[in-house]
Short mmCIF file of C-alpha atoms in Angstrom, two decimals:
data_model
loop_
_atom_site.label_atom_id
_atom_site.label_comp_id
_atom_site.label_asym_id
_atom_site.label_seq_id
_atom_site.Cartn_x
_atom_site.Cartn_y
_atom_site.Cartn_z
CA MET A 1 -10.01 11.85 -32.03
CA SER A 2 -9.75 12.68 -28.60
CA THR A 3 -8.90 16.34 -28.86
CA ARG A 4 -8.23 18.86 -25.58
CA LEU A 5 -11.30 20.79 -25.28
CA ALA A 6 -11.62 24.64 -25.31
CA THR A 7 -13.13 24.82 -21.02
CA GLY A 8 -13.11 22.82 -18.23
CA GLY A 9 -10.32 20.92 -16.54
CA ARG A 10 -11.40 20.79 -12.65
CA LEU A 11 -7.49 19.57 -11.33
CA LEU A 12 -5.91 22.03 -14.39
CA SER A 13 -3.79 24.88 -14.01
CA LYS A 14 -4.18 26.02 -18.03
CA ASN A 15 -1.08 28.85 -17.55
CA ARG A 16 1.37 26.37 -17.06
CA ALA A 17 2.52 23.86 -19.94
CA ILE A 18 4.26 21.45 -19.91
CA GLU A 19 6.61 19.74 -22.30
CA PHE A 20 6.87 15.57 -22.34
CA THR A 21 7.65 13.00 -24.68
CA PHE A 22 6.54 9.67 -25.43
CA ASP A 23 7.87 6.71 -27.59
CA GLY A 24 9.85 9.49 -28.37
CA LYS A 25 7.41 11.86 -30.10
CA ARG A 26 6.77 15.70 -28.43
CA PHE A 27 4.12 17.05 -27.09
CA LYS A 28 2.19 19.46 -24.92
CA GLY A 29 0.03 19.33 -21.72
CA PHE A 30 -0.60 21.37 -18.91
CA GLN A 31 0.32 21.20 -14.85
CA GLY A 32 -2.66 19.05 -13.02
CA ASP A 33 -2.17 16.12 -16.25
CA THR A 34 -1.88 12.40 -16.17
CA LEU A 35 0.56 11.06 -18.87
CA ALA A 36 -3.02 9.56 -19.79
CA SER A 37 -4.56 12.85 -20.11
CA ALA A 38 -2.39 14.81 -21.74
CA LEU A 39 -1.98 11.62 -24.10
CA LEU A 40 -5.87 12.01 -24.99
CA ALA A 41 -5.75 14.81 -25.52
CA ASN A 42 -2.40 15.01 -28.14
CA ASP A 43 -4.85 12.41 -29.60
CA GLN A 44 -2.72 9.37 -28.61
CA MET A 45 -5.52 6.91 -27.76
CA LEU A 46 -2.81 3.68 -28.43
CA VAL A 47 -0.38 3.15 -25.85
CA GLY A 48 0.61 -0.44 -25.97
CA ARG A 49 -0.05 -4.19 -26.73
CA SER A 50 -0.95 -6.85 -25.10
CA PHE A 51 0.80 -9.76 -23.69
CA LYS A 52 1.22 -12.70 -26.11
CA TYR A 53 -0.65 -11.89 -29.08
CA HIS A 54 0.46 -7.94 -29.75
CA ARG A 55 -3.03 -7.02 -30.00
CA PRO A 56 -3.60 -2.91 -30.29
CA ARG A 57 -4.55 -1.79 -26.77
CA GLY A 58 -5.86 1.18 -25.20
CA ILE A 59 -5.97 3.83 -22.16
CA VAL A 60 -9.40 1.91 -20.63
CA ALA A 61 -9.78 3.53 -16.99
CA SER A 62 -8.54 7.46 -15.37
CA GLY A 63 -7.69 5.85 -12.24
CA PRO A 64 -5.09 2.57 -10.34
CA GLU A 65 -7.50 0.89 -12.30
CA GLU A 66 -5.80 0.83 -15.50
CA PRO A 67 -4.87 -1.97 -16.95
CA ASN A 68 -3.38 -0.71 -20.23
CA ALA A 69 -1.23 2.35 -20.38
CA LEU A 70 1.74 0.44 -19.22
CA VAL A 71 4.23 2.55 -19.78
CA ASN A 72 8.21 2.47 -19.70
CA MET A 73 9.47 5.60 -17.43
CA GLY A 74 12.85 7.86 -17.52
CA GLU A 75 15.92 6.84 -18.74
CA GLY A 76 19.05 5.62 -16.46
CA ALA A 77 18.92 5.80 -13.07
CA THR A 78 15.48 6.80 -13.00
CA PHE A 79 14.25 4.11 -15.48
CA GLU A 80 10.95 2.10 -13.84
CA PRO A 81 8.31 -0.09 -15.94
CA ASN A 82 5.04 -0.87 -15.91
CA GLN A 83 3.43 2.63 -15.06
CA ARG A 84 0.06 3.39 -15.26
CA ALA A 85 -0.35 6.91 -17.45
CA THR A 86 -3.39 7.07 -15.12
CA THR A 87 -1.75 7.50 -12.13
CA THR A 88 1.48 9.24 -13.47
CA GLU A 89 1.23 13.27 -13.24
CA LEU A 90 2.62 14.94 -15.80
CA PHE A 91 6.00 16.98 -15.33
CA ASP A 92 8.46 18.82 -17.51
CA GLY A 93 10.44 16.68 -19.34
CA LEU A 94 8.89 13.48 -18.47
CA LYS A 95 9.94 10.95 -20.69
CA ALA A 96 7.71 7.65 -21.57
CA ARG A 97 7.89 5.23 -23.55
CA SER A 98 5.37 1.66 -25.29
CA GLN A 99 6.56 -1.50 -23.57
CA ASN A 100 5.82 -4.57 -25.71
CA THR A 101 6.53 -3.64 -29.13
CA TRP A 102 8.84 -3.41 -31.72
CA PRO A 103 10.76 -1.33 -33.81
CA ASN A 104 7.32 0.56 -32.64
CA LEU A 105 4.32 1.15 -31.18
CA GLU A 106 1.84 1.57 -33.90
CA PHE A 107 3.67 -1.39 -36.68
CA ASP A 108 4.58 -3.90 -34.10
CA VAL A 109 6.56 -7.66 -35.74
CA GLY A 110 5.13 -9.22 -32.85
CA ALA A 111 1.55 -8.99 -33.70
CA ILE A 112 1.66 -11.79 -36.08
CA ASN A 113 1.06 -13.74 -32.90
CA SER A 114 -2.32 -13.45 -32.55
CA LYS A 115 -2.07 -14.96 -36.62
CA LEU A 116 -0.63 -17.91 -35.55
CA ALA A 117 -3.13 -18.55 -32.36
CA ARG A 118 -3.65 -21.65 -33.76
CA PHE A 119 -0.36 -22.54 -33.46
CA LEU A 120 -0.05 -20.73 -29.51
CA PRO A 121 -2.34 -22.17 -27.49
CA ALA A 122 -2.49 -22.35 -23.62
CA GLY A 123 0.50 -23.16 -22.45
CA PHE A 124 2.27 -24.27 -25.64
CA TYR A 125 5.42 -23.81 -24.01
CA TYR A 126 5.18 -27.10 -22.29
CA LYS A 127 5.33 -28.76 -25.53
CA MET A 128 7.04 -26.57 -28.06
CA PHE A 129 10.49 -25.44 -27.45
CA ILE A 130 11.62 -28.94 -26.56
CA HIS A 131 13.26 -30.70 -28.88
CA PRO A 132 15.88 -30.32 -31.10
CA ARG A 133 17.98 -29.88 -26.66
CA PRO A 134 20.76 -28.22 -27.97
CA LEU A 135 18.76 -25.29 -29.08
CA TRP A 136 17.97 -23.90 -25.76
CA LYS A 137 20.25 -22.94 -24.82
CA HIS A 138 21.17 -19.83 -27.38
CA VAL A 139 17.97 -20.29 -29.62
CA TYR A 140 14.86 -20.51 -27.69
CA GLU A 141 16.27 -19.42 -23.97
CA PRO A 142 17.21 -16.05 -25.37
CA PHE A 143 14.49 -15.53 -27.54
CA ILE A 144 11.68 -16.34 -24.42
CA ARG A 145 13.61 -14.01 -22.17
CA GLN A 146 13.27 -11.53 -25.23
CA SER A 147 9.77 -11.38 -25.32
CA ALA A 148 8.74 -12.26 -22.00
CA GLY A 149 6.43 -9.79 -20.24
CA LEU A 150 5.62 -6.13 -20.60
CA GLY A 151 8.31 -3.33 -19.47
CA GLN A 152 11.72 -3.60 -19.83
CA ALA A 153 14.77 -4.31 -16.38
CA PRO A 154 16.33 -1.18 -15.58
CA LYS A 155 19.99 -1.39 -16.06
CA ASP A 156 21.24 1.38 -14.45
CA ARG A 157 21.33 1.42 -10.17
CA ASP A 158 18.62 3.27 -8.69
CA THR A 159 19.83 6.36 -7.48
CA ASP A 160 17.05 6.95 -5.53
CA THR A 161 16.71 7.52 -1.84
CA TYR A 162 13.49 5.55 0.48
CA GLU A 163 12.70 5.60 3.70
CA HIS A 164 9.96 4.34 6.32
CA LEU A 165 8.81 5.61 9.55
CA TYR A 166 7.13 3.81 12.08
CA ALA A 167 3.55 5.70 12.84
CA PHE A 168 0.68 5.71 15.52
CA TYR A 169 -2.56 7.28 15.05
CA ASP A 170 -5.92 6.33 17.07
CA VAL A 171 -7.58 7.08 13.69
CA VAL A 172 -6.73 6.15 10.38
CA VAL A 173 -9.27 6.75 7.47
CA VAL A 174 -7.87 4.84 4.45
CA GLY A 175 -9.43 7.40 1.84
CA GLY A 176 -9.74 10.63 1.22
CA GLY A 177 -13.15 11.37 -0.36
CA VAL A 178 -16.51 13.17 0.70
CA ALA A 179 -17.19 9.99 3.16
CA GLY A 180 -13.49 9.46 3.97
CA LEU A 181 -13.73 13.26 4.97
CA GLN A 182 -16.31 13.36 6.39
CA ALA A 183 -15.53 10.73 9.19
CA ALA A 184 -11.86 12.08 9.51
CA GLN A 185 -14.31 15.11 11.06
CA ALA A 186 -16.11 13.03 13.16
CA ALA A 187 -13.05 11.16 14.50
CA ALA A 188 -11.52 14.39 15.33
CA ALA A 189 -14.19 16.07 17.00
CA SER A 190 -13.44 12.79 19.46
CA GLY A 191 -10.29 14.28 20.03
CA ALA A 192 -8.96 11.04 18.72
CA ARG A 193 -5.30 11.97 17.02
CA VAL A 194 -6.01 11.33 12.93
CA LEU A 195 -4.70 10.26 9.74
CA VAL A 196 -6.17 10.33 7.00
CA MET A 197 -4.25 9.59 3.62
CA GLU A 198 -5.94 10.08 -0.14
CA GLN A 199 -3.50 8.31 -2.89
CA THR A 200 -3.94 10.66 -5.97
CA GLU A 201 -3.25 14.01 -5.49
CA HIS A 202 -7.03 15.76 -4.80
CA TRP A 203 -9.33 15.71 -2.21
CA GLY A 204 -13.28 14.48 -2.44
CA GLY A 205 -12.56 11.41 -5.33
CA ARG A 206 -15.76 11.08 -7.34
CA ALA A 207 -18.29 13.52 -5.64
CA PRO A 208 -17.19 16.59 -8.06
CA VAL A 209 -17.47 14.75 -11.47
CA ASP A 210 -20.36 13.19 -9.92
CA GLY A 211 -21.99 16.11 -9.28
CA GLY A 212 -25.13 16.63 -5.80
CA ILE A 213 -25.94 19.35 -3.88
CA VAL A 214 -25.14 19.46 -0.10
CA ASN A 215 -26.75 22.11 1.62
CA GLY A 216 -27.51 24.24 -1.42
CA ALA A 217 -23.94 23.90 -3.35
CA THR A 218 -22.43 22.02 -5.13
CA VAL A 219 -20.08 19.76 -3.50
CA ASP A 220 -16.89 20.83 -3.98
CA LYS A 221 -17.84 23.34 -1.65
CA LEU A 222 -17.97 20.49 0.82
CA VAL A 223 -15.02 19.20 -0.36
CA ASP A 224 -13.24 22.54 0.11
CA ASP A 225 -14.73 22.79 3.60
CA LEU A 226 -14.08 19.90 5.22
CA VAL A 227 -10.10 20.08 3.95
CA GLU A 228 -9.98 23.62 5.00
CA SER A 229 -11.66 22.71 8.57
CA LEU A 230 -9.51 19.77 8.67
CA THR A 231 -6.29 21.33 8.13
CA ASN A 232 -6.66 24.01 10.49
CA LEU A 233 -6.84 21.12 13.42
CA ASN A 234 -4.12 19.66 15.31
CA ASN A 235 -4.96 16.54 15.58
CA VAL A 236 -5.51 15.57 12.41
CA THR A 237 -2.49 14.74 9.99
CA LEU A 238 -3.80 14.70 5.90
CA ARG A 239 -2.01 13.73 3.60
CA LEU A 240 -2.01 13.15 -0.90
CA ARG A 241 -0.51 10.56 -2.43
CA MET A 242 -0.20 8.45 -0.14
CA MET A 243 -1.97 5.13 -0.61
CA GLY A 244 -3.17 2.39 2.08
CA ALA A 245 -1.20 0.25 1.08
CA GLY A 246 -2.03 -3.02 3.10
CA VAL A 247 -4.75 -3.38 6.13
CA TYR A 248 -3.13 -6.20 8.93
CA ASP A 249 -4.65 -7.89 11.72
CA HIS A 250 -4.82 -5.56 15.11
CA GLY A 251 -4.99 -2.75 13.70
CA TYR A 252 -1.61 -2.54 11.64
CA LEU A 253 -1.87 -1.00 8.35
CA LEU A 254 1.07 0.02 5.54
CA GLY A 255 1.17 3.79 4.00
CA TYR A 256 3.01 4.59 1.05
CA GLU A 257 3.11 7.82 0.20
CA ARG A 258 4.33 8.70 -3.20
CA LEU A 259 6.34 12.07 -2.47
CA ARG A 260 8.91 13.02 -5.88
CA ASP A 261 6.80 11.53 -8.94
CA HIS A 262 5.10 14.44 -9.30
CA ASP A 263 8.78 16.92 -9.80
CA PRO A 264 11.72 15.21 -9.89
CA GLN A 265 13.43 18.28 -8.79
CA ILE A 266 12.21 18.00 -5.33
CA GLY A 267 14.61 16.56 -3.60
CA GLY A 268 14.92 13.79 -0.79
CA PRO A 269 13.30 10.93 -0.50
CA ARG A 270 11.22 9.72 -3.54
CA HIS A 271 9.45 7.35 -1.88
CA ARG A 272 8.58 6.17 1.62
CA LEU A 273 6.54 3.81 3.77
CA TRP A 274 4.78 4.03 6.97
CA ARG A 275 4.11 0.69 9.13
CA ILE A 276 1.02 2.39 11.22
CA ARG A 277 -0.60 1.14 13.91
CA ALA A 278 -3.84 1.99 14.85
CA GLY A 279 -6.83 2.30 16.86
CA GLN A 280 -9.33 1.69 14.49
CA ILE A 281 -8.76 2.19 10.57
CA ILE A 282 -11.61 3.26 8.36
CA THR A 283 -11.32 2.17 4.89
CA ALA A 284 -13.51 4.47 2.64
CA THR A 285 -11.95 3.50 -0.74
CA GLY A 286 -14.76 4.21 -2.54
CA ALA A 287 -15.50 2.07 -5.82
CA ILE A 288 -14.30 1.98 -9.35
CA GLU A 289 -16.68 0.79 -12.03
CA ARG A 290 -16.67 -3.08 -13.57
CA PRO A 291 -15.88 -3.02 -17.00
CA LEU A 292 -18.98 -4.78 -19.63
CA SER A 293 -17.47 -8.08 -21.49
CA PHE A 294 -18.47 -7.95 -25.15
CA ALA A 295 -17.05 -9.16 -28.07
CA GLY A 296 -14.02 -6.49 -28.90
CA ASN A 297 -14.35 -5.07 -25.79
CA ASP A 298 -10.03 -4.67 -25.72
CA ILE A 299 -10.23 -2.22 -28.63
CA PRO A 300 -8.55 0.50 -28.03
CA GLY A 301 -11.36 3.56 -27.51
CA VAL A 302 -13.20 0.90 -25.40
CA MET A 303 -13.56 2.83 -21.91
CA LEU A 304 -15.15 3.21 -18.95
CA ALA A 305 -18.29 5.41 -18.47
CA SER A 306 -16.94 6.44 -15.01
CA ALA A 307 -13.69 6.90 -17.20
CA VAL A 308 -14.92 9.23 -19.98
CA ARG A 309 -16.52 11.60 -17.94
CA ASP A 310 -13.54 11.81 -15.08
CA PHE A 311 -11.52 13.04 -18.69
CA ILE A 312 -14.42 15.62 -19.33
CA ALA A 313 -14.81 17.07 -15.73
CA ASN A 314 -11.14 17.41 -14.36
CA TRP A 315 -8.80 17.36 -17.45
CA SER A 316 -11.13 19.18 -20.59
CA VAL A 317 -10.53 15.72 -22.87
CA SER A 318 -12.81 15.19 -24.94
CA VAL A 319 -12.58 11.03 -25.58
CA GLY A 320 -13.69 11.47 -28.94
CA ASP A 321 -16.44 13.26 -31.21
CA ARG A 322 -19.21 10.37 -31.70
CA VAL A 323 -19.13 8.38 -28.54
CA VAL A 324 -21.41 5.08 -28.02
CA VAL A 325 -22.37 4.92 -24.26
CA VAL A 326 -23.37 1.25 -22.94
CA THR A 327 -25.01 0.41 -19.84
CA ASN A 328 -26.93 -1.87 -17.83
CA ASN A 329 -27.40 0.75 -14.75
CA ASP A 330 -28.17 4.76 -14.13
CA ASP A 331 -24.75 5.36 -13.71
CA ALA A 332 -23.94 5.78 -17.16
CA TYR A 333 -26.40 8.59 -17.30
CA LEU A 334 -24.11 11.26 -16.11
CA THR A 335 -21.56 9.93 -19.13
CA ALA A 336 -24.22 10.54 -21.42
CA LEU A 337 -24.93 13.96 -19.79
CA TRP A 338 -20.97 15.12 -19.15
CA LEU A 339 -20.85 14.15 -23.57
CA MET B 1 0.86 -8.46 13.28
CA LEU B 2 -0.31 -10.16 16.95
CA MET B 3 -0.05 -7.33 19.68
CA LEU B 4 0.60 -9.77 22.48
CA THR B 5 0.82 -9.27 26.53
CA CYS B 6 3.98 -10.58 28.36
CA PRO B 7 2.06 -11.78 32.33
CA TYR B 8 5.81 -10.98 33.91
CA SER B 9 6.63 -7.18 32.67
CA GLY B 10 3.34 -6.16 31.22
CA VAL B 11 4.75 -5.13 28.36
CA THR B 12 2.41 -5.03 25.23
CA GLY B 13 4.36 -5.11 22.00
CA GLU B 14 3.97 -6.01 18.67
CA GLU B 15 4.35 -10.01 17.97
CA THR B 16 8.39 -9.29 16.34
CA GLU B 17 9.39 -9.03 20.33
CA PHE B 18 8.40 -12.43 20.94
CA THR B 19 9.22 -16.05 19.57
CA CYS B 20 6.13 -18.26 19.27
CA GLY B 21 7.20 -22.05 20.87
CA GLY B 22 4.97 -24.15 19.84
CA GLU B 23 1.74 -25.42 20.95
CA ALA B 24 1.25 -25.19 24.90
CA HIS B 25 0.56 -27.81 27.80
CA LEU B 26 1.72 -30.69 26.26
CA LYS B 27 2.89 -33.12 27.77
CA ARG B 28 6.43 -34.31 27.51
CA PHE B 29 7.59 -38.04 27.49
CA GLY B 30 11.70 -38.13 27.20
CA PRO B 31 13.81 -41.35 27.74
CA GLY B 32 12.17 -44.56 29.04
CA SER B 33 8.23 -43.65 27.83
CA SER B 34 6.46 -45.96 24.47
CA ASP B 35 7.02 -44.97 21.02
CA GLU B 36 3.56 -44.01 21.01
CA ASP B 37 4.07 -41.45 23.44
CA PHE B 38 6.98 -39.74 21.99
CA HIS B 39 6.03 -39.96 18.71
CA ASP B 40 2.69 -38.06 20.08
CA TYR B 41 4.88 -35.81 22.48
CA LEU B 42 7.07 -34.97 18.98
CA PHE B 43 5.06 -34.33 16.21
CA SER B 44 0.98 -34.79 17.36
CA ARG B 45 -0.59 -31.49 17.12
CA GLU B 46 -3.69 -30.37 17.47
CA ASN B 47 -3.79 -27.37 15.07
CA ALA B 48 -6.69 -25.99 15.94
CA LYS B 49 -9.04 -23.54 13.53
CA GLY B 50 -10.18 -21.38 16.28
CA VAL B 51 -9.02 -21.86 19.85
CA HIS B 52 -5.06 -22.39 20.17
CA PHE B 53 -2.71 -21.80 22.98
CA GLU B 54 0.79 -21.18 22.02
CA ARG B 55 3.89 -20.76 23.76
CA TRP B 56 5.37 -17.28 23.32
CA ARG B 57 8.74 -16.15 24.88
CA HIS B 58 9.47 -11.84 25.67
CA SER B 59 12.42 -12.76 23.65
CA TYR B 60 13.35 -8.83 23.18
CA GLY B 61 12.28 -7.94 27.28
CA SER B 62 12.25 -10.27 30.02
CA GLY B 63 13.16 -13.44 28.11
CA LYS B 64 10.28 -15.16 30.20
CA TRP B 65 7.85 -18.04 28.87
CA PHE B 66 4.77 -17.27 28.85
CA ILE B 67 1.08 -19.33 27.04
CA VAL B 68 -0.57 -17.39 24.87
CA ALA B 69 -4.58 -17.46 24.33
CA ARG B 70 -5.87 -16.98 20.77
CA ASN B 71 -8.10 -17.32 17.88
CA THR B 72 -6.27 -19.15 14.68
CA VAL B 73 -9.15 -17.57 12.32
CA THR B 74 -10.24 -14.35 14.20
CA LEU B 75 -6.67 -14.01 15.19
CA GLU B 76 -8.53 -12.08 18.45
CA VAL B 77 -6.10 -12.78 21.54
CA TYR B 78 -7.76 -13.59 24.20
CA GLY B 79 -4.91 -13.17 26.69
CA SER B 80 -1.61 -14.52 28.15
CA TYR B 81 -0.30 -16.31 31.10
CA PRO B 82 2.55 -17.76 32.65
CA ALA B 83 3.73 -21.39 31.41
CA GLN B 84 4.23 -22.40 35.29
CA THR B 85 0.62 -24.40 34.97
CA THR B 86 -0.71 -27.88 33.78
CA GLU B 87 -3.91 -25.91 32.87
CA PRO B 88 -5.09 -22.45 31.51
CA PRO B 89 -6.28 -20.39 34.64
CA GLN B 90 -10.12 -20.18 35.39
CA TRP B 91 -10.63 -16.50 34.15
CA ILE B 92 -8.78 -16.90 31.27
CA LYS B 93 -10.96 -20.20 30.12
CA ASP B 94 -14.36 -17.44 31.11
CA LYS B 95 -12.80 -14.84 28.67
CA ILE B 96 -12.70 -17.32 26.01
CA SER B 97 -16.35 -18.92 26.72
CA ALA B 98 -17.87 -15.49 26.87
CA LYS B 99 -16.42 -15.15 23.34
CA VAL B 100 -16.56 -18.28 21.75
CA PRO B 101 -19.16 -21.05 23.98
CA GLY B 102 -19.13 -23.92 23.90
CA TRP B 103 -15.33 -24.28 22.75
CA SER B 104 -13.12 -27.29 23.82
CA TRP B 105 -8.98 -27.34 22.97
CA ARG B 106 -8.00 -30.79 23.83
CA GLU B 107 -8.81 -31.41 27.49
CA PHE B 108 -9.55 -27.96 28.12
CA SER B 109 -13.58 -25.98 27.82
#
């Protein structure tokens, strides 16, 4: 039973409520939610089915490392499959549908595959669909095409525009956490032209959630101060919602900026590809948590410990009343404290 | 993406301005040479892992051919010199030796 808590929510604007639909059902969320946090706030843990055996899948992480919560987003010209619910910022009128299920998410006919697992070993298709030969074109192939993949292919033409540009900087910092912001400040102080790119819509990375005291104040304050001082410098470019898409040789890197995925009402291009030549590239991209392996680690409700505290701290969502924390290092105690 | 410098125009540009022309310092054997020499000229290449010499042409610039010394593993470019030589100039050999002591490529080192 995941619910919204009464207080908290660092990234939420609780005075701005948003309506969205998931699988045809209408839900409410807040400005600042991701689709995943809003679904959890509405006690919707089940978000999809696995590829082959159609096992139920729930939200696992809180960031781009999410493997399960892939949804079909939008309709018609804006339809796009395989969007991660954890990186999709909620906007009014968002429509999402779960993938790889028929007729619906709770009761999926494809789940019969897991009962037939005996007859579907790895590579079964090398032997199974060969005879009788005439059946391939009109029986086997359509069936395979229909059941393959997770999302659906868009049928309408994409009406959005996309652009690319070339950019040149002395120092490019990939990652807007504390390390990246401090590196940018040091580089800017030496007079270099600096670009800082952060793929989420907020600065500071994990630090404001994981806490810590710097110079007698919480890390939030340090992050805010850094951002403010960097914004005021005219040799520093700060970009949110911009991902470092690849770092190549001789200082070449690609940045991918998503301009209006969070608010389709904004005009202009949807995404922008930056082709950047940098004198120096600093990747301050942080770390993500590795999941533990154990029997049943794919059941909906099994989540990363850092994700659990992210949902509590950032979006005031409690993922459950009774939570079991399993750990092999110190990090999970932070989650236990948050709970 | 490599950054190369044309030694004639002095222009440093991304590799998309240039066209690669294969391995450098090949001895050309034409009609009248032995089969083995001709075969080697056409097909045998060093394919070095490490220090490598390559012909490049500044196709979107001066249009001239030059030779680039680079490292195929670290993607470092040591320098470029005009193609009108049969041997890399000493300054580039020294530069490579400073980075990769004891290197050798074909008969040069």
